[in-house]
XYZ file of C-alpha atoms in Angstrom:
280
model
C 16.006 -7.431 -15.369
C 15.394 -8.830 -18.955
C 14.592 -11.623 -20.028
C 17.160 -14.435 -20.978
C 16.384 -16.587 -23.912
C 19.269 -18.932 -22.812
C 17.280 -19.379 -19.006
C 14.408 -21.490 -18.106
C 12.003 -18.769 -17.675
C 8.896 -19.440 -14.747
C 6.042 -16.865 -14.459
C 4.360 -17.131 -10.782
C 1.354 -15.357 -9.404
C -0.651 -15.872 -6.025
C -4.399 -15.074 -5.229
C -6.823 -14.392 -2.637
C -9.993 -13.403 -2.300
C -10.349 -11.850 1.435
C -14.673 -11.309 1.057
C -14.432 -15.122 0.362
C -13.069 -16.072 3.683
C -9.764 -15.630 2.320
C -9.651 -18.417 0.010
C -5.712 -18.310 -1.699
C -3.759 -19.887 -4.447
C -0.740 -19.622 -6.395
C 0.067 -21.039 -10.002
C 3.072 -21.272 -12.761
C 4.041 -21.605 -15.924
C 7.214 -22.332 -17.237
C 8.917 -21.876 -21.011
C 12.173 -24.015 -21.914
C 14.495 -22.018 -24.218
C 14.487 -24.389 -26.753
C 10.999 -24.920 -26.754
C 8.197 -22.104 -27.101
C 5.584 -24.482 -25.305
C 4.382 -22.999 -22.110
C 3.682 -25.140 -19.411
C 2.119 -25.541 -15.847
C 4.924 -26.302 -13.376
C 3.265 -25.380 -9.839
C -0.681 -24.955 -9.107
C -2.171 -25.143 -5.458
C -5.123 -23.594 -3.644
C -5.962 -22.723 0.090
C -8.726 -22.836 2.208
C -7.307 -19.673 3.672
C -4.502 -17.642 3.412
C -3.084 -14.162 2.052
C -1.796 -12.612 -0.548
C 2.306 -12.271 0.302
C 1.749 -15.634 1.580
C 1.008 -17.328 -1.948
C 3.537 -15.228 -3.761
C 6.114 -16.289 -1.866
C 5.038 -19.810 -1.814
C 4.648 -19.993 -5.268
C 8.628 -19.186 -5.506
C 9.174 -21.957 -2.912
C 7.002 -24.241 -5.164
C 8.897 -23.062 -8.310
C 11.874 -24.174 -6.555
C 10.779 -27.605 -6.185
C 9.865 -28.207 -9.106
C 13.123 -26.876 -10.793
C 14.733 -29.456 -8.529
C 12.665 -32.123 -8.686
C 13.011 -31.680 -12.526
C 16.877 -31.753 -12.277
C 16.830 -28.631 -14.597
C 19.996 -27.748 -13.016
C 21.692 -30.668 -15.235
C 20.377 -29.717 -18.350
C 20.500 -26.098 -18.282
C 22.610 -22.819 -16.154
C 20.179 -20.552 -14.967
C 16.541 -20.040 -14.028
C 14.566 -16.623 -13.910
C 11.261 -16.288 -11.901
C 9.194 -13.793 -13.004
C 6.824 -12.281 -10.092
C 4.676 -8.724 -9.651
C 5.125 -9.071 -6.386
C 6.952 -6.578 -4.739
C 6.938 -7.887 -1.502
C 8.762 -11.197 -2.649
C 10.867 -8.805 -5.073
C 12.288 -6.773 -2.074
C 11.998 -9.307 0.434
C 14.123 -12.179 -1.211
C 17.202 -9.297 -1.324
C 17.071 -8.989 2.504
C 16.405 -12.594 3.180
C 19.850 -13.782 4.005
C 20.626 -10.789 6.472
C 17.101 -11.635 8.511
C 18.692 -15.068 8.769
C 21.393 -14.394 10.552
C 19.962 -11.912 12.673
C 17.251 -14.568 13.980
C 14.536 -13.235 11.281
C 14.086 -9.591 12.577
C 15.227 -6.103 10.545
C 17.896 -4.374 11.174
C 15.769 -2.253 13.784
C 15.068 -5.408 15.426
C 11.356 -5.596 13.816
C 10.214 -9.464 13.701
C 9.720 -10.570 10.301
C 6.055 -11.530 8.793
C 5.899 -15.065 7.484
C 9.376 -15.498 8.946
C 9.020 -19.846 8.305
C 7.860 -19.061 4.666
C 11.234 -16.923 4.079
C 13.475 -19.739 5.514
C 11.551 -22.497 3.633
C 12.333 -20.315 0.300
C 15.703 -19.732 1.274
C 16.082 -23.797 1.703
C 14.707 -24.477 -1.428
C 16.575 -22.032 -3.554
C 19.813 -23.277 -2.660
C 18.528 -27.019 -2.756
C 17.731 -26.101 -6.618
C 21.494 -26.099 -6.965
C 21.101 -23.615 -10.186
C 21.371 -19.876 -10.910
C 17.950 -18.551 -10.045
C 17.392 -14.753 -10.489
C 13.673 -13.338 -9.807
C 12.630 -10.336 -11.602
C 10.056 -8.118 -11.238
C 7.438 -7.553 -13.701
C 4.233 -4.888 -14.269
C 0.803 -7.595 -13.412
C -0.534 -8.773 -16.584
C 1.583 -7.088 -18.649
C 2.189 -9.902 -21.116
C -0.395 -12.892 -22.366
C 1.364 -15.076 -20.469
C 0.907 -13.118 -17.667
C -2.438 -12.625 -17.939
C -2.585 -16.691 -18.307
C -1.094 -16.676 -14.968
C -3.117 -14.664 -13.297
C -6.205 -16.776 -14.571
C -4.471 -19.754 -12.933
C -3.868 -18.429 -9.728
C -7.673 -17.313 -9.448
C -8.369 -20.371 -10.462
C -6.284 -22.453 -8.109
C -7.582 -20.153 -5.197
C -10.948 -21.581 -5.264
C -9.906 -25.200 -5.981
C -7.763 -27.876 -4.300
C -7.768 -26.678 -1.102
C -5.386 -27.215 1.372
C -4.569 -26.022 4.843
C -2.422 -22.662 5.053
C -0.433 -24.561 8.534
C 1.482 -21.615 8.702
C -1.409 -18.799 8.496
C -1.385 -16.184 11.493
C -4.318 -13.816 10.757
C -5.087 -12.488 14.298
C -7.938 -10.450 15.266
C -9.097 -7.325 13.463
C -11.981 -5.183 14.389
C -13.964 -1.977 12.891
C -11.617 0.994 12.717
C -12.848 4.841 12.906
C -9.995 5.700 10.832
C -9.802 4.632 6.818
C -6.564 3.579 5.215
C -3.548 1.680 5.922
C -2.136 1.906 9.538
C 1.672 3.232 9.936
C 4.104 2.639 12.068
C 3.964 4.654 15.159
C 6.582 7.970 16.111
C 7.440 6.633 19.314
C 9.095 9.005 21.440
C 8.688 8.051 25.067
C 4.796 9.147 24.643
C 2.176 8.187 27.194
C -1.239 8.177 24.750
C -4.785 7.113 24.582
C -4.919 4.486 22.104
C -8.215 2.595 21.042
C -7.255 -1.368 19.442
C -8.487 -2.623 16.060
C -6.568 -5.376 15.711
C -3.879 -7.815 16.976
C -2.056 -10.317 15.587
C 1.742 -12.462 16.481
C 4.447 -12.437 14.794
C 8.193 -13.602 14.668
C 9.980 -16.727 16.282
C 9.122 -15.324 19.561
C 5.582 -14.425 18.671
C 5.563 -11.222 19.796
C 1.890 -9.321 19.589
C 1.452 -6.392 16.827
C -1.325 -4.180 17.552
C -3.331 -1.970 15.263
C -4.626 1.155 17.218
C -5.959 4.583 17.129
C -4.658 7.536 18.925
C -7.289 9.387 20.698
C -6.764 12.946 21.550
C -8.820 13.414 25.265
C -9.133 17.579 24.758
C -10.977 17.475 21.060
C -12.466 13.857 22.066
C -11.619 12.418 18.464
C -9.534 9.791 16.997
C -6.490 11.555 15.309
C -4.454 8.653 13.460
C -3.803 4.531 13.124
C -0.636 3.269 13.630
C 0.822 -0.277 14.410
C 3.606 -0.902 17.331
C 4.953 -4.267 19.105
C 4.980 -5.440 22.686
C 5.481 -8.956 24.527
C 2.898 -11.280 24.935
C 2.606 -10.424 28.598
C 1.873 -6.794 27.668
C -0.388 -7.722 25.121
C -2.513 -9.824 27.417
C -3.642 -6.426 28.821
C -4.781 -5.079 25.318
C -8.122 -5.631 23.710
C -10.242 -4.698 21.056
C -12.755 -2.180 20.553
C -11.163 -0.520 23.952
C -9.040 2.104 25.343
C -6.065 2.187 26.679
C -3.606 4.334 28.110
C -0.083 3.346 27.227
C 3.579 4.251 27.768
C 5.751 4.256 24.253
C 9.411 3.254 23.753
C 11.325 5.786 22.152
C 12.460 3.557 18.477
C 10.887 4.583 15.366
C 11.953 1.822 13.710
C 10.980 -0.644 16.462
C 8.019 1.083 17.928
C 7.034 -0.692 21.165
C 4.275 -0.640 24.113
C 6.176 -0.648 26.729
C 3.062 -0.283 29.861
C -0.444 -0.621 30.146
C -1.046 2.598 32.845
C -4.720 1.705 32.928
C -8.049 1.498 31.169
C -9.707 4.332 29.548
C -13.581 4.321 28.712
C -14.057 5.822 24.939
C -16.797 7.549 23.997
C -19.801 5.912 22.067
C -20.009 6.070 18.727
C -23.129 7.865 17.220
C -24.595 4.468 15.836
C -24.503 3.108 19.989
C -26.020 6.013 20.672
C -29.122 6.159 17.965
C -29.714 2.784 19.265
C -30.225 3.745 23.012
C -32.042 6.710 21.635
C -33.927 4.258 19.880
C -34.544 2.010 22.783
C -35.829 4.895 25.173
C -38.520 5.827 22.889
C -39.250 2.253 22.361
C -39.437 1.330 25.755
C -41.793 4.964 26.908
């Protein structure tokens, strides 16, 4: 979407610097159309937090201060201008995770469900036009300025992310991004690296790696839900054998059949090598 020289244009950005103990922030700037001055409209760090959680709240905070402003009596429409593609995407599907009690269409619980609903709230208590458009990250000066803000505002002003579920995450064998799992009725050796709740309901989703008993390796990371009570069962750094649903789009742990020892991993076992020739 371009941009409208006749709309009140806002440029938002969050930050968060996760080898800092997360420390987050979010900043804007707005431009008037009949004035070229750019100026600060929304600026806030955290203590803690993460990154889709200060882009969307620096939308929510844009909101605010368009109707705190009362910019809907002066002027017809506001555009918010984000590079985040998660708030880009997200704010489209909002509405329809409303009414289905914040989960997807698959029945998935939504991530930072009470941030969606707060932005949802504050858009339509703006009581203006707002349109947000995606742009490329520091593609213009202002941008850039932007970006410098909400670095800025990360490691300043903080305040308490009330909302923040991080969960528990542990060293994974497996590099990248996990996926969600195939599920297919499987029953599978799976090894946790992290947990974490999520949705209304605050259902647990865990991070795990499939181990494959005949080769004795860890084959891939994936992600899947279950219920608290099944989740109880489930812990880190462990293994597990498990019984699947069979969703792919709502991949879930239905049983925990029992406990599996892994095997130890070469550092564990330089160190009891170590230890024995220590200890002779």
């Amino acid at each position: 979407m371009t941009a409208d020289p006749h709309a009140v244009q806002i440029s938002v950005d969050g930050s968060c610097y996760p080898n800092e103990g997360r420390k987050s922030g979010y900043a804007g700037v707005g431009v008037y159309p009949d004035d070229p001055t750019e100026y600060q409209v929304v600026f806030q760090g955290f203590a803690e937090s993460t990154i889709n959680r200060m882009e969307l709240s620096a939308c929510i905070a844009a909101f605010d201060w368009i109707r705190e402003e009362g910019i809907a009596l002066r002027y017809s429409r506001v555009q918010i201008f984000s590079d985040s593609q998660y708030v880009v995407n997200g704010h489209l599907s909002a509405p329809f995770w409303q009414k289905t009690k914040w989960r997807t269409a698959a029945g998935r619980p939504i991530d930072n469900w009470e941030l969606w609903k707060e932005f949802l709230a504050a858009k339509s208590k703006a009581r203006i036009r707002i349109d947000i458009c995606k742009v490329r990250n520091k593609s213009t000066q202002l941008l850039k300025r932007v970006d410098k803000l909400a670095k800025a505002a990360a490691k300043s002003h903080p305040r308490i992310d009330r909302g923040l579920v991080i969960g528990k995450i542990g060293r994974a064998k497996i590099q990248g991004t996990a996926t969600m799992f195939p599920a297919a009725n499987q029953v599978l050796v799976v090894r946790i690296v992290g947990s974490r709740t999520v949705g209304r309901t605050r259902e647990n989703r865990f991070v795990f790696e499939v181990f494959d008993d005949k080769t004795s390796t860890y084959i891939s990371k994936h992600f899947a839900y279950c219920t608290p009570v099944t989740g109880a069962q489930l812990h880190r750094q462990r293994g597990f054998r498990v019984r699947m649903n069979d969703n792919t789009d709502y991949p879930q742990i239905l049983e925990v059949i029992e406990e599996v020892p892994l095997p130890k991993t070469e550092r564990k076992k330089n160190q009891s090598a170590a230890q024995d020739i220590a200890a002779r």
